[in-house]
mmCIF file of C-alpha atoms in Angstrom:
data_model
loop_
_atom_site.group_PDB
_atom_site.id
_atom_site.type_symbol
_atom_site.label_atom_id
_atom_site.label_comp_id
_atom_site.label_asym_id
_atom_site.label_seq_id
_atom_site.Cartn_x
_atom_site.Cartn_y
_atom_site.Cartn_z
ATOM 1 C CA MET A 945 85.258 17.475 43.351
ATOM 2 C CA ARG A 946 86.683 20.873 44.635
ATOM 3 C CA VAL A 947 90.419 21.582 44.999
ATOM 4 C CA ARG A 948 91.486 24.432 47.105
ATOM 5 C CA CYS A 949 95.231 25.089 46.758
ATOM 6 C CA ALA A 950 97.166 28.222 46.589
ATOM 7 C CA ASP A 951 100.418 26.701 45.198
ATOM 8 C CA PRO A 952 100.272 26.719 41.526
ATOM 9 C CA GLY A 953 102.420 23.765 40.881
ATOM 10 C CA LEU A 954 100.692 21.686 43.318
ATOM 11 C CA ALA A 955 97.257 22.850 42.087
ATOM 12 C CA THR A 956 98.258 21.842 38.558
ATOM 13 C CA ALA A 957 99.367 18.324 39.645
ATOM 14 C CA LEU A 958 96.103 17.708 41.675
ATOM 15 C CA ALA A 959 93.978 19.007 38.839
ATOM 16 C CA ALA A 960 95.407 16.304 36.560
ATOM 17 C CA VAL A 961 94.440 13.402 38.887
ATOM 18 C CA VAL A 962 91.552 14.624 40.976
ATOM 19 C CA PRO A 963 88.081 13.979 39.218
ATOM 20 C CA ASP A 964 86.309 17.205 38.120
ATOM 21 C CA GLU A 965 82.745 15.827 38.854
ATOM 22 C CA GLY A 966 81.134 14.618 41.997
ATOM 23 C CA ALA A 967 81.206 15.906 45.667
ATOM 24 C CA GLY A 968 84.463 16.078 47.522
ATOM 25 C CA LEU A 969 87.068 18.355 48.668
ATOM 26 C CA VAL A 970 90.946 18.508 48.600
ATOM 27 C CA PHE A 971 91.986 21.310 50.743
ATOM 28 C CA VAL A 972 95.670 22.236 50.832
ATOM 29 C CA ALA A 973 96.429 24.368 54.055
ATOM 30 C CA ASP A 974 98.168 27.646 53.465
ATOM 31 C CA GLY A 975 101.164 28.606 55.272
ATOM 32 C CA PRO A 976 102.910 30.214 57.043
ATOM 33 C CA LEU A 977 100.110 31.797 58.879
ATOM 34 C CA ALA A 978 101.361 35.120 60.488
ATOM 35 C CA THR A 979 98.386 36.194 62.715
ATOM 36 C CA TRP A 980 95.563 34.899 64.620
ATOM 37 C CA ASP A 981 93.217 36.649 61.911
ATOM 38 C CA ASP A 982 94.889 34.627 59.227
ATOM 39 C CA THR A 983 94.471 31.541 61.255
ATOM 40 C CA GLU A 984 90.886 32.276 61.887
ATOM 41 C CA ALA A 985 90.368 32.975 58.054
ATOM 42 C CA GLU A 986 92.011 29.791 57.158
ATOM 43 C CA LEU A 987 89.754 27.639 59.528
ATOM 44 C CA ALA A 988 86.608 29.444 58.370
ATOM 45 C CA GLU A 989 87.547 28.824 54.838
ATOM 46 C CA VAL A 990 88.049 24.968 55.366
ATOM 47 C CA PHE A 991 84.869 24.746 57.415
ATOM 48 C CA ARG A 992 82.917 26.791 54.537
ATOM 49 C CA LEU A 993 84.260 24.379 51.925
ATOM 50 C CA THR A 994 83.888 21.251 53.774
ATOM 51 C CA GLN A 995 80.215 21.533 55.042
ATOM 52 C CA PRO A 996 78.541 21.231 51.646
ATOM 53 C CA GLU A 997 80.822 18.338 50.532
ATOM 54 C CA VAL A 998 79.950 16.605 53.808
ATOM 55 C CA VAL A 999 76.226 17.001 53.190
ATOM 56 C CA GLU A 1000 76.736 15.197 49.843
ATOM 57 C CA ASN A 1001 78.862 12.642 51.499
ATOM 58 C CA GLY A 1002 81.835 13.514 49.412
ATOM 59 C CA PRO A 1003 85.275 12.481 50.303
ATOM 60 C CA ILE A 1004 87.353 15.050 52.264
ATOM 61 C CA LEU A 1005 91.147 15.141 51.878
ATOM 62 C CA TYR A 1006 93.270 17.788 53.850
ATOM 63 C CA VAL A 1007 96.899 18.441 52.896
ATOM 64 C CA VAL A 1008 99.298 19.789 55.378
ATOM 65 C CA THR A 1009 102.995 19.919 56.105
ATOM 66 C CA THR A 1010 104.550 17.025 58.101
ATOM 67 C CA SER A 1011 106.529 19.557 60.296
ATOM 68 C CA ALA A 1012 103.079 21.437 61.184
ATOM 69 C CA LEU A 1013 101.475 18.124 62.004
ATOM 70 C CA LEU A 1014 104.173 17.087 64.305
ATOM 71 C CA GLY A 1015 104.241 20.511 66.077
ATOM 72 C CA ARG A 1016 107.723 21.449 64.647
ATOM 73 C CA ALA A 1017 106.457 24.412 62.547
ATOM 74 C CA ALA A 1018 105.107 27.882 63.670
ATOM 75 C CA PRO A 1019 102.556 27.517 66.376
ATOM 76 C CA LEU A 1020 99.671 28.781 64.105
ATOM 77 C CA ASP A 1021 100.518 26.571 61.279
ATOM 78 C CA SER A 1022 100.717 23.541 63.749
ATOM 79 C CA ALA A 1023 97.418 24.510 65.185
ATOM 80 C CA VAL A 1024 95.680 24.441 61.827
ATOM 81 C CA ALA A 1025 97.468 21.137 60.771
ATOM 82 C CA ASP A 1026 96.389 19.333 63.916
ATOM 83 C CA GLY A 1027 92.977 21.037 63.817
ATOM 84 C CA LEU A 1028 92.428 19.485 60.345
ATOM 85 C CA LEU A 1029 93.550 16.134 61.535
ATOM 86 C CA ALA A 1030 91.064 16.351 64.482
ATOM 87 C CA GLY A 1031 88.436 17.317 61.897
ATOM 88 C CA ALA A 1032 89.189 14.567 59.586
ATOM 89 C CA ARG A 1033 89.077 12.047 62.323
ATOM 90 C CA ALA A 1034 85.652 13.388 63.506
ATOM 91 C CA LEU A 1035 84.275 13.363 59.984
ATOM 92 C CA ALA A 1036 85.725 9.692 59.366
ATOM 93 C CA PHE A 1037 84.062 8.501 62.685
ATOM 94 C CA GLU A 1038 80.717 10.287 62.292
ATOM 95 C CA ARG A 1039 80.162 9.300 58.842
ATOM 96 C CA ALA A 1040 81.362 5.763 58.990
ATOM 97 C CA ARG A 1041 77.879 4.421 58.764
ATOM 98 C CA PHE A 1042 77.409 6.053 55.392
ATOM 99 C CA ASP A 1043 80.837 4.803 54.080
ATOM 100 C CA GLY A 1044 82.173 8.642 54.502
ATOM 101 C CA TYR A 1045 85.731 9.377 53.940
ATOM 102 C CA ALA A 1046 88.203 11.904 55.274
ATOM 103 C CA SER A 1047 91.999 11.799 55.589
ATOM 104 C CA VAL A 1048 95.060 14.019 55.868
ATOM 105 C CA ILE A 1049 98.077 14.024 53.649
ATOM 106 C CA ALA A 1050 101.211 15.072 55.706
ATOM 107 C CA VAL A 1051 103.836 16.277 53.168
ATOM 108 C CA GLY A 1052 107.494 16.132 54.194
ATOM 109 C CA ASP A 1053 110.352 18.385 53.021
ATOM 110 C CA GLY A 1054 111.448 17.728 49.650
ATOM 111 C CA VAL A 1055 108.386 15.757 48.518
ATOM 112 C CA ASP A 1056 107.413 16.742 45.078
ATOM 113 C CA ASP A 1057 104.099 17.843 43.694
ATOM 114 C CA ALA A 1058 103.566 14.717 41.531
ATOM 115 C CA ARG A 1059 103.950 12.477 44.531
ATOM 116 C CA VAL A 1060 101.531 14.516 46.623
ATOM 117 C CA ALA A 1061 99.015 14.325 43.647
ATOM 118 C CA GLU A 1062 99.560 10.736 43.294
ATOM 119 C CA ALA A 1063 98.937 10.117 46.947
ATOM 120 C CA ALA A 1064 95.729 12.101 46.700
ATOM 121 C CA LYS A 1065 94.417 10.119 43.754
ATOM 122 C CA ASN A 1066 95.333 6.746 45.492
ATOM 123 C CA LEU A 1067 93.600 7.764 48.811
ATOM 124 C CA LEU A 1068 90.441 9.095 47.083
ATOM 125 C CA THR A 1069 90.412 5.923 45.078
ATOM 126 C CA THR A 1070 91.041 3.461 47.785
ATOM 127 C CA ARG A 1071 89.751 5.353 50.824
ATOM 128 C CA ALA A 1072 92.829 4.261 52.740
ATOM 129 C CA SER A 1073 93.817 5.803 55.991
ATOM 130 C CA ASN A 1074 90.249 6.961 56.760
ATOM 131 C CA GLY A 1075 90.600 9.173 59.809
ATOM 132 C CA GLN A 1076 94.206 8.866 59.879
ATOM 133 C CA PRO A 1077 97.284 10.885 58.528
ATOM 134 C CA PHE A 1078 99.082 9.523 55.381
ATOM 135 C CA MET A 1079 102.776 10.545 55.783
ATOM 136 C CA LEU A 1080 104.917 11.516 52.695
ATOM 137 C CA GLY A 1081 108.709 11.682 53.338
ATOM 138 C CA SER A 1082 110.771 10.714 56.258
ATOM 139 C CA GLU A 1083 110.261 13.554 58.676
ATOM 140 C CA HIS A 1084 107.863 11.637 60.653
ATOM 141 C CA LEU A 1085 110.223 8.701 61.367
ATOM 142 C CA GLY A 1086 110.943 8.396 65.156
ATOM 143 C CA ALA A 1087 108.189 10.962 66.010
ATOM 144 C CA ALA A 1088 105.062 10.312 68.107
ATOM 145 C CA LEU A 1089 102.246 10.789 65.517
ATOM 146 C CA PRO A 1090 99.242 12.773 66.480
#
């Protein structure tokens, strides 16, 4: 399984729990994104990495910040986060007949890397929250979820 994560601490935590073998992708969105070119590059990268894993019917897990998913972050970061959620929903729906899996982990402020990695492991194992965001932290409480 492929992991794309620029944060060294989170990358190490994910590497400890995500299987090395088999199809699948854990994609941690970069941020903050400063320009439209950065945003386009991020979306092109996620598409490039997702496509071959979908062909192999591997699980897809995107990781974003809760503030971006709720539209409380910078506009470009929020656009990418909500685009990834829309993509995960489409992948889950379109691959349902093949038992396909796609989800998003939304990480709140102060959530440590080990907790994110444990959530990733649990979601990939149980395939819970297929097509839906899995919220870590409490930033989302009282918010209308996308």
